[in-house]
Coordinates of C-alpha atoms in Angstrom, one line a residue:
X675 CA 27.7 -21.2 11.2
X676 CA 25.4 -19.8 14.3
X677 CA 22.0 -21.2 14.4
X678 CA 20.3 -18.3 14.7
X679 CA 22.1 -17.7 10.3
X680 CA 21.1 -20.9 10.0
X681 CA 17.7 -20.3 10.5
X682 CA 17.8 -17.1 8.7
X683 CA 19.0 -18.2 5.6
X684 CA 16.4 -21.1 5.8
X685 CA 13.9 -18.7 6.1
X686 CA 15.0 -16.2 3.5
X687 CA 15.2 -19.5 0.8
X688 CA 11.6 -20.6 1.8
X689 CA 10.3 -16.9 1.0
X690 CA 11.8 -17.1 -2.4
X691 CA 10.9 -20.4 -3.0
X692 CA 7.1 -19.7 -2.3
X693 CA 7.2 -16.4 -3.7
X694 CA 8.4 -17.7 -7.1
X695 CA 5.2 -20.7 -6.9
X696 CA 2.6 -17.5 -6.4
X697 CA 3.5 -16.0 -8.8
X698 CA 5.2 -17.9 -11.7
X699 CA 2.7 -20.8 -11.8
X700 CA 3.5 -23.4 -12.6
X701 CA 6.6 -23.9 -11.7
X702 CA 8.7 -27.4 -11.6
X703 CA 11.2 -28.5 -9.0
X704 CA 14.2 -28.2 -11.7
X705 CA 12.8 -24.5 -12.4
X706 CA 12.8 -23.4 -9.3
X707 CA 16.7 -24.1 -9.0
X708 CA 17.3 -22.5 -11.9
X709 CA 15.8 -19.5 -11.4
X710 CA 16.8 -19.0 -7.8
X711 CA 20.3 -20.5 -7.8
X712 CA 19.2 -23.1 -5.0
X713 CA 20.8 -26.7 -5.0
X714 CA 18.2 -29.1 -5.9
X715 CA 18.3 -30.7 -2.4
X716 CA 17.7 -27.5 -0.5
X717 CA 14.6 -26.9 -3.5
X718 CA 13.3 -30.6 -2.4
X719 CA 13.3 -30.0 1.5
X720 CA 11.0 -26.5 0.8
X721 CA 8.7 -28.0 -2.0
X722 CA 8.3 -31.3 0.6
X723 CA 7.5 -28.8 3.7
X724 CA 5.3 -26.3 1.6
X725 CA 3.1 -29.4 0.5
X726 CA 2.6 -31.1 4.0
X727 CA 1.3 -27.5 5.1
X728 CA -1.0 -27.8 1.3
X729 CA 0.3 -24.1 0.6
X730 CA 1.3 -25.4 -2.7
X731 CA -0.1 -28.4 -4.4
X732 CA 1.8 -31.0 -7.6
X733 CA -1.0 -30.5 -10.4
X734 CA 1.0 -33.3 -13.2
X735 CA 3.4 -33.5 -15.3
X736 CA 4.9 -31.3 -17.7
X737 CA 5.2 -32.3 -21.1
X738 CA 8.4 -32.7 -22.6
X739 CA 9.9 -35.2 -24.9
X740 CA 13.1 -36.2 -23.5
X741 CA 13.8 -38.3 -19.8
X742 CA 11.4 -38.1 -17.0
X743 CA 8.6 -35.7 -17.2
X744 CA 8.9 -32.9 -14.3
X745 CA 6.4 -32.7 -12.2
X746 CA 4.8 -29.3 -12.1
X747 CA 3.7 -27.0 -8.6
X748 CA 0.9 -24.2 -8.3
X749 CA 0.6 -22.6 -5.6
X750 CA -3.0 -23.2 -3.4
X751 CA -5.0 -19.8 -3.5
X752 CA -7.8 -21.5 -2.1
X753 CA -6.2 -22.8 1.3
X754 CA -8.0 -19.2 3.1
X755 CA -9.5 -16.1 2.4
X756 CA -8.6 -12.3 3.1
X757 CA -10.4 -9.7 4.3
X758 CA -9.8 -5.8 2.6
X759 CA -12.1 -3.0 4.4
X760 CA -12.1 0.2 2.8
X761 CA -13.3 3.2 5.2
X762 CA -14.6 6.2 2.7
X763 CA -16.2 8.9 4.6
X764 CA -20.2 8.2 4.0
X765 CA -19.0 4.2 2.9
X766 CA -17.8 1.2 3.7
X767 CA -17.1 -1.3 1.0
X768 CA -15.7 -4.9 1.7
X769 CA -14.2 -7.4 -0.5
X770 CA -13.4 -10.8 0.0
X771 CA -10.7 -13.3 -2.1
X772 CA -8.5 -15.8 -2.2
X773 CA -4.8 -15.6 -1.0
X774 CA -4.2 -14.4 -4.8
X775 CA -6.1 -11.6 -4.5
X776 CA -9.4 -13.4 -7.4
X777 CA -12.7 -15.0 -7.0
X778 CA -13.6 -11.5 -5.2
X779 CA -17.0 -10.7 -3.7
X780 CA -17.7 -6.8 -2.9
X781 CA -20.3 -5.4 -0.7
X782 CA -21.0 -1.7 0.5
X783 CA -22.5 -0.3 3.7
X784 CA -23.9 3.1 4.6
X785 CA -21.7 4.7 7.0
X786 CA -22.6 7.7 9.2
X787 CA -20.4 10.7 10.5
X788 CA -22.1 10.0 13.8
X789 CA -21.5 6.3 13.8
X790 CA -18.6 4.8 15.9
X791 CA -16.5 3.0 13.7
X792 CA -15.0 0.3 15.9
X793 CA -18.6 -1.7 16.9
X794 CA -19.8 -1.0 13.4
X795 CA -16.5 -2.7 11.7
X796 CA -16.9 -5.2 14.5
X797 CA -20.5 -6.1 13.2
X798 CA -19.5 -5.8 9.5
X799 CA -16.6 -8.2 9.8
X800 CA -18.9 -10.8 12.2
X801 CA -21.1 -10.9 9.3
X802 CA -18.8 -11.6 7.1
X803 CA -16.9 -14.6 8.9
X804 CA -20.8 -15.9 9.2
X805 CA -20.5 -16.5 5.5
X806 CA -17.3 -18.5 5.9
X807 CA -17.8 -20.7 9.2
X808 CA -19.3 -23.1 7.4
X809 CA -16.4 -23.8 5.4
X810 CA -12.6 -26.0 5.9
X811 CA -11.2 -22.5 4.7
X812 CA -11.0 -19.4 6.7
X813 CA -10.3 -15.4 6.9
X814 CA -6.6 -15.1 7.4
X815 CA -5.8 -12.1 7.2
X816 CA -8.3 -8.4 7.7
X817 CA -7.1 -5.0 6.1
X818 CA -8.5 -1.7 7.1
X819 CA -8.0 1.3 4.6
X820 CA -8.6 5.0 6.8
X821 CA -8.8 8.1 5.1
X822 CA -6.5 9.6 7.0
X823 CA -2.7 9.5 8.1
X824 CA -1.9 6.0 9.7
X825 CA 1.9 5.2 11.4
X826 CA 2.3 1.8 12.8
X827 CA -1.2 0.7 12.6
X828 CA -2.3 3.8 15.0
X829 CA -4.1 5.7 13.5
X830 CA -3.2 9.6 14.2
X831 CA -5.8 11.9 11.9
X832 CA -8.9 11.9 9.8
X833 CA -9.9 14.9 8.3
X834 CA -13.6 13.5 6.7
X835 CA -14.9 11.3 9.9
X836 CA -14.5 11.5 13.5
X837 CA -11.3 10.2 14.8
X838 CA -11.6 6.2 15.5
X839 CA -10.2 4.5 18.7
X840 CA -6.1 5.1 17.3
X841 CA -5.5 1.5 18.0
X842 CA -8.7 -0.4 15.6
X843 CA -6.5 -2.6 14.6
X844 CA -5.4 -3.8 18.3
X845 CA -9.2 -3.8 18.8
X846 CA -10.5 -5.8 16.5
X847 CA -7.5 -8.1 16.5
X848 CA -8.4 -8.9 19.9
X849 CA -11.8 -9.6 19.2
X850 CA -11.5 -11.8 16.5
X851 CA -8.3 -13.3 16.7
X852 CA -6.9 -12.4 12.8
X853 CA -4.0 -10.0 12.1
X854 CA -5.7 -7.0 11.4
X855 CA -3.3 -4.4 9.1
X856 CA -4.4 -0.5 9.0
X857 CA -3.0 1.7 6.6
X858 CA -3.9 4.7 4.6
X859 CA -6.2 4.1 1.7
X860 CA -3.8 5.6 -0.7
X861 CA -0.6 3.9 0.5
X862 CA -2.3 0.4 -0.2
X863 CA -3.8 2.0 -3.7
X864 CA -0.2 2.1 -4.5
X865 CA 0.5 -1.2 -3.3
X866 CA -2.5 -2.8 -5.3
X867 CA -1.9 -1.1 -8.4
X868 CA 1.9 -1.7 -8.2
X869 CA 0.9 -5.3 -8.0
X870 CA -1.3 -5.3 -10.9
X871 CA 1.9 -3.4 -12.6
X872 CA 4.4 -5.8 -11.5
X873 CA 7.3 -4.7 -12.9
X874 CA 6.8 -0.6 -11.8
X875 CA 9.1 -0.3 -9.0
X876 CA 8.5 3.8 -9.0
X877 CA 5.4 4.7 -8.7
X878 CA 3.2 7.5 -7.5
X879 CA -1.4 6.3 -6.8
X880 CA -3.2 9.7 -7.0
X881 CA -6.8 8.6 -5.3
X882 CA -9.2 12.0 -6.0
X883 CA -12.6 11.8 -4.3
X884 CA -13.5 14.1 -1.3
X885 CA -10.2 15.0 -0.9
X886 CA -6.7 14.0 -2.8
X887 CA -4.6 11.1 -1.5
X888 CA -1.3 9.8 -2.8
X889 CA 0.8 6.2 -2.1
X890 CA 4.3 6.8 -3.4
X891 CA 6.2 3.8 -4.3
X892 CA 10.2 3.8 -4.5
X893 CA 12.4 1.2 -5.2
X894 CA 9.3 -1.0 -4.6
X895 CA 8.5 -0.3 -1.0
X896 CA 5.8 1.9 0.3
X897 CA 7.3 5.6 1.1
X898 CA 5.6 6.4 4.8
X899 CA 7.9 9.8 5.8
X900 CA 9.2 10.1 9.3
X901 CA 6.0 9.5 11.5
X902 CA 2.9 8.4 8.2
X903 CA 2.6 12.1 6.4
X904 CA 4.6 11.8 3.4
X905 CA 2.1 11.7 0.4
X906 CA -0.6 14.0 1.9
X907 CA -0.8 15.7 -1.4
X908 CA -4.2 17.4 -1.2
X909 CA -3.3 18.9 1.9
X910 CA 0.0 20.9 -0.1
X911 CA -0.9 24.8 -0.7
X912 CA -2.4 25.6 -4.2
X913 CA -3.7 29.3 -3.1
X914 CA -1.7 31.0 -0.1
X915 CA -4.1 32.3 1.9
X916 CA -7.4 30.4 0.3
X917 CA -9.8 28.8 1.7
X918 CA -9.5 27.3 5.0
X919 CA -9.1 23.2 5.3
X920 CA -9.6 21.1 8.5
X921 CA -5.9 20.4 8.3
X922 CA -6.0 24.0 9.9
X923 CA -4.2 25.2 6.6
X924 CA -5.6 27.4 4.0
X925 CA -5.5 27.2 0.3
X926 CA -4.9 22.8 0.2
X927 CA -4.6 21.2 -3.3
X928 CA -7.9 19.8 -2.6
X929 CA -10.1 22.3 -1.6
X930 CA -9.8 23.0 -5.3
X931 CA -9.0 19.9 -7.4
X932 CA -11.0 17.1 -5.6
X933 CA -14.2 15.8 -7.0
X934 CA -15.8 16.9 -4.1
X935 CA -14.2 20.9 -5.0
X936 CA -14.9 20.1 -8.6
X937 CA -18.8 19.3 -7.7
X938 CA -19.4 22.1 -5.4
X939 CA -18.2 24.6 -7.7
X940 CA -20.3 23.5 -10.3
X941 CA -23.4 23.4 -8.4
X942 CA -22.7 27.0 -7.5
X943 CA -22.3 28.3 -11.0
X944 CA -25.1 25.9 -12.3
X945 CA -27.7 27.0 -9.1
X946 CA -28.3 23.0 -8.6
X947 CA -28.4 21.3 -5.1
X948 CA -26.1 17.7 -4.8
X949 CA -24.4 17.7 -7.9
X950 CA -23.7 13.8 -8.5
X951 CA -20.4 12.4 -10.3
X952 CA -23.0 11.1 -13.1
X953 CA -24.9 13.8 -13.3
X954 CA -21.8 16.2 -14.2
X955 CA -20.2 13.4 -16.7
X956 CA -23.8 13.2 -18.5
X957 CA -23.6 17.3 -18.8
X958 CA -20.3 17.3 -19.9
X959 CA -20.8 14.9 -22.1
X960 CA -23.8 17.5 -23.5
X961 CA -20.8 19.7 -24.0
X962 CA -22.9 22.1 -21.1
X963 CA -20.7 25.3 -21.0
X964 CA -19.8 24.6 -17.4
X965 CA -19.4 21.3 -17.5
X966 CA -16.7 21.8 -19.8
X967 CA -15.1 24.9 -18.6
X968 CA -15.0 22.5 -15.0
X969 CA -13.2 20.2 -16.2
X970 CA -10.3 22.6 -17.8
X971 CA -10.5 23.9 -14.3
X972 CA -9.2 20.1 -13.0
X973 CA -7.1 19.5 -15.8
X974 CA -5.2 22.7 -14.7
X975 CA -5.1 22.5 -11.2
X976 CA -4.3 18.6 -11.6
X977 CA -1.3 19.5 -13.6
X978 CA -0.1 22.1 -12.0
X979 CA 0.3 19.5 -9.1
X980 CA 1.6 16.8 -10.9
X981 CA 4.2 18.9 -12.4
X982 CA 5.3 18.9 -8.7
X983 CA 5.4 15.5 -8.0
X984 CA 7.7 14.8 -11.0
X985 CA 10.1 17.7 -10.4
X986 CA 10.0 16.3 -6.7
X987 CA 10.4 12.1 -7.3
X988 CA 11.2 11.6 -11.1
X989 CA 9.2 8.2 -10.7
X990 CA 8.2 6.6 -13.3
X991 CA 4.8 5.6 -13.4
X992 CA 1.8 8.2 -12.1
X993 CA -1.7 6.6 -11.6
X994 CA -4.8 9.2 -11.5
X995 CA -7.3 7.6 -9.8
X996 CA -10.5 9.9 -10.7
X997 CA -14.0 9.3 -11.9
X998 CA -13.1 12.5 -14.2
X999 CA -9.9 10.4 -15.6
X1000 CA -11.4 6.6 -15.3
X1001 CA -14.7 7.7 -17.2
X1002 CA -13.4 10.5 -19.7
X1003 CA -10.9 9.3 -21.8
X1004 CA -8.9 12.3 -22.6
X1005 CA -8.3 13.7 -19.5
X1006 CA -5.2 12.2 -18.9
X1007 CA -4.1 13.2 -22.5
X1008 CA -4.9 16.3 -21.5
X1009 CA -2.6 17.0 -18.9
X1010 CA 0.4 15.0 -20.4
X1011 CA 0.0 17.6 -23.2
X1012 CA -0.1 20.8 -20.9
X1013 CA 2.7 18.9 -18.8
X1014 CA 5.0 19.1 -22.1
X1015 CA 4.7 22.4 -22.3
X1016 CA 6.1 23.3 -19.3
X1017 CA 8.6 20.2 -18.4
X1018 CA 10.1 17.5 -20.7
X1019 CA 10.7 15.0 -17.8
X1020 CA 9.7 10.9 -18.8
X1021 CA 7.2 9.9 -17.0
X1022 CA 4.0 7.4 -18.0
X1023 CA 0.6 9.0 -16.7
X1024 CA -1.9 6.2 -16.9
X1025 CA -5.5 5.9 -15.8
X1026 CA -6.9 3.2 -13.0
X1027 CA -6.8 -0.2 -13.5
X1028 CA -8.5 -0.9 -10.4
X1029 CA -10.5 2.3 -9.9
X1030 CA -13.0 1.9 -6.8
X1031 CA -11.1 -1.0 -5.8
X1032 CA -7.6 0.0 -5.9
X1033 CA -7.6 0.7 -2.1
X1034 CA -9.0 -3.3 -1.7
X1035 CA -6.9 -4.8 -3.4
X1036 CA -3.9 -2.6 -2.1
X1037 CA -5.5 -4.3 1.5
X1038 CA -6.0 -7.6 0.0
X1039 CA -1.6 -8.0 -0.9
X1040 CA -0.9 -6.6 2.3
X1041 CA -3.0 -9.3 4.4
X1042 CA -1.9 -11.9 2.0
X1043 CA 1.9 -11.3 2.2
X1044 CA 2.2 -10.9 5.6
X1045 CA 0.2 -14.3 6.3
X1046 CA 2.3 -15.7 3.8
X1047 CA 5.3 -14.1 4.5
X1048 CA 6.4 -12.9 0.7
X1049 CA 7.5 -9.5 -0.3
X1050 CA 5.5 -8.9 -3.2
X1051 CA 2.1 -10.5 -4.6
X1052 CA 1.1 -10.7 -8.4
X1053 CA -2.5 -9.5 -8.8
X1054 CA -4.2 -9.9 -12.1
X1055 CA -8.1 -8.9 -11.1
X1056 CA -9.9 -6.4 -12.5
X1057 CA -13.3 -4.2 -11.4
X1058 CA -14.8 -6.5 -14.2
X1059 CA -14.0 -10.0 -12.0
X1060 CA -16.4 -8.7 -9.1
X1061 CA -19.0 -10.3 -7.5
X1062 CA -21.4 -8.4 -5.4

């Protein structure tokens, strides 16, 4: 057999065998050959390799009441830390972990539409390596999430803050000497909610804030388009001819459905100035006329547009990632029920189990499996586990 299979099949066997210890812990030697149909030898030579480099770690014996007790693997979560930024256009939030995507530690910065991002990330991500100098374990791996359409890790359009040097992640690689990943902060919502629901290999992240972005998930990998504009769902046409967007269209989903739309409108018919996301749950849950007759308004609009998206993918699983669906609970009811009445297609619509930090922990996998060169990461924490 050519070397160059040789080594490929090598590799491919040490990705499943240290995929399997992530996220099936623990694990035995014996195990592991069962469940990946590898000869105990070739199971022996990748165990023995992944300990010398303490990537995985033997925590004791099993118990068992017949022959020799197997010895039992975890994988080491601890041996470095990874980096998510999430860029939202007047904040930037931060979130450390370990390589399993726990022990997580949040922190948010103002962030001006004047500001240049690239020495203000630069400073934000110095800061935050301060904290870990100190220590045998370091940042592996940085993730930066853009509002806005990313291809390649260039970044090519952002419609909420000025446009940043298209290649950050060059930048900042060069300054600090970690892989740096960019990607769309919807794309990697996907990708962390996809690994909090492991077994979803369809799936469709609807992020709503100032504007509507969606990560589409088929067959478990990330769905990108041609050149990074497939899932620009606020930007399809609700109204021909509406109101004009700085896409340069008119009439976008998300000049009407977005919470920013949703706000605004409500501050016009209610004559009040900076209408906050608490502010209109604590009037609609007064029951104030408006309030109410707002939120039919989303409801609508939002199923109107996700009748689309299921006559357009059939996936499986949709996520709505909104304040209005995270914080009332029958929003998402809601529209299932209007959604019967027009289509009778299967498809789960679920809140957010990671709400503000879906995009994080989307960043968080993606550093950690490229370092560790696995396909897919289990994730099991919650907005509840943070510190800040």
């Amino acid at each position: 057999m050519p070397i160059a299979n040789q080594e490929m099949i090598r590799d491919n066997n040490r990705r499943l065998v240290l995929e399997y210890i992530v996220n099936n812990p623990p694990v035995s030697r014996a195990d592991l050959s069962k469940h990946l149909k590898l000869t105990k030898a070739t199971i022996s030579t990748i165990v023995q390799d992944l300990l010398l480099q303490n990537l995985i770690l033997e925590i004791g014996s099993a118990k068992t009441s017949l022959g020799r007790k197997p010895i039992l693997l975890e994988f080491n979560q601890q041996y470095g830390y990874a980096l998510a930024i999430d860029v939202r256009p007047r904040q930037i939030l931060t979130l450390v972990s370990d390589l399993k995507g726990e022990n997580c530690h949040v922190r948010e910065y103002p962030f001006l539409p004047e500001e240049e991002l690239f020495p203000l990330l630069s400073s934000i991500i110095r800061q935050t390596l301060a904290q870990y100098e100190q220590m045998e374990r370091k940042v592996l791996g940085i993730s930066v999430g853009i509002y806005g359409v990313v291809q390649k890790n260039q970044i090519l359009f952002t419609p909420y803050y000025p446009l940043p040097a298209p290649d950050l992640g060059r930048l900042l690689e060069e300054e600090f000497h970690i892989p740096v990943l960019v990607e769309n902060e919807a794309n990697l919502s996907v990708l962390g909610e996809s690994a909090f629901h492991y077994d979803c290999r369809n799936m469709i992240h609807i992020n709503v804030h100032d504007g509507i972005g969606m990560g589409i998930l088929i067959n478990g990998h990330l769905y990108k388009g041609k050149d990074g504009y497939a899932g620009e769902f606020g930007h399809t046409i609700l109204f021909p001819d509406g109101k004009p967007c700085p896409c340069g269209n008119r009439g976008c989903f998300e000049l009407y459905a977005s919470e920013k739309a949703i706000l605004e409108e409500y501050g016009r018919q209610t004559a009040t100035e900076n209408v906050t996301i608490d502010s209109f749950l604590a009037d609609y849950s007064r029951k104030v006329p408006q309030a109410r007759s707002m939120m039919d308004l989303f409801v609508k609009y939002m199923s109107i547009g996700i009748n689309n998206l299921i006559n357009t993918f059939n996936t499986d699983l949709i996520v709505l990632n909104s304040s209005f669906s995270n914080y009332i609970p029958d929003i998402n009811s809601r529209i299932v029920e209007y959604l019967s009445r027009h289509q009778n297609r299967d498809c789960q619509i679920i809140p957010s189990s990671l709400q503000e930090i879906s995009s994080l922990m989307g960043g968080i996998r993606l550093s950690c499996e490229h370092f560790l060169n696995i396909r897919h990461l289990k994730i099991r924490t919650s907005p509840l586990d943070l510190e800040r």
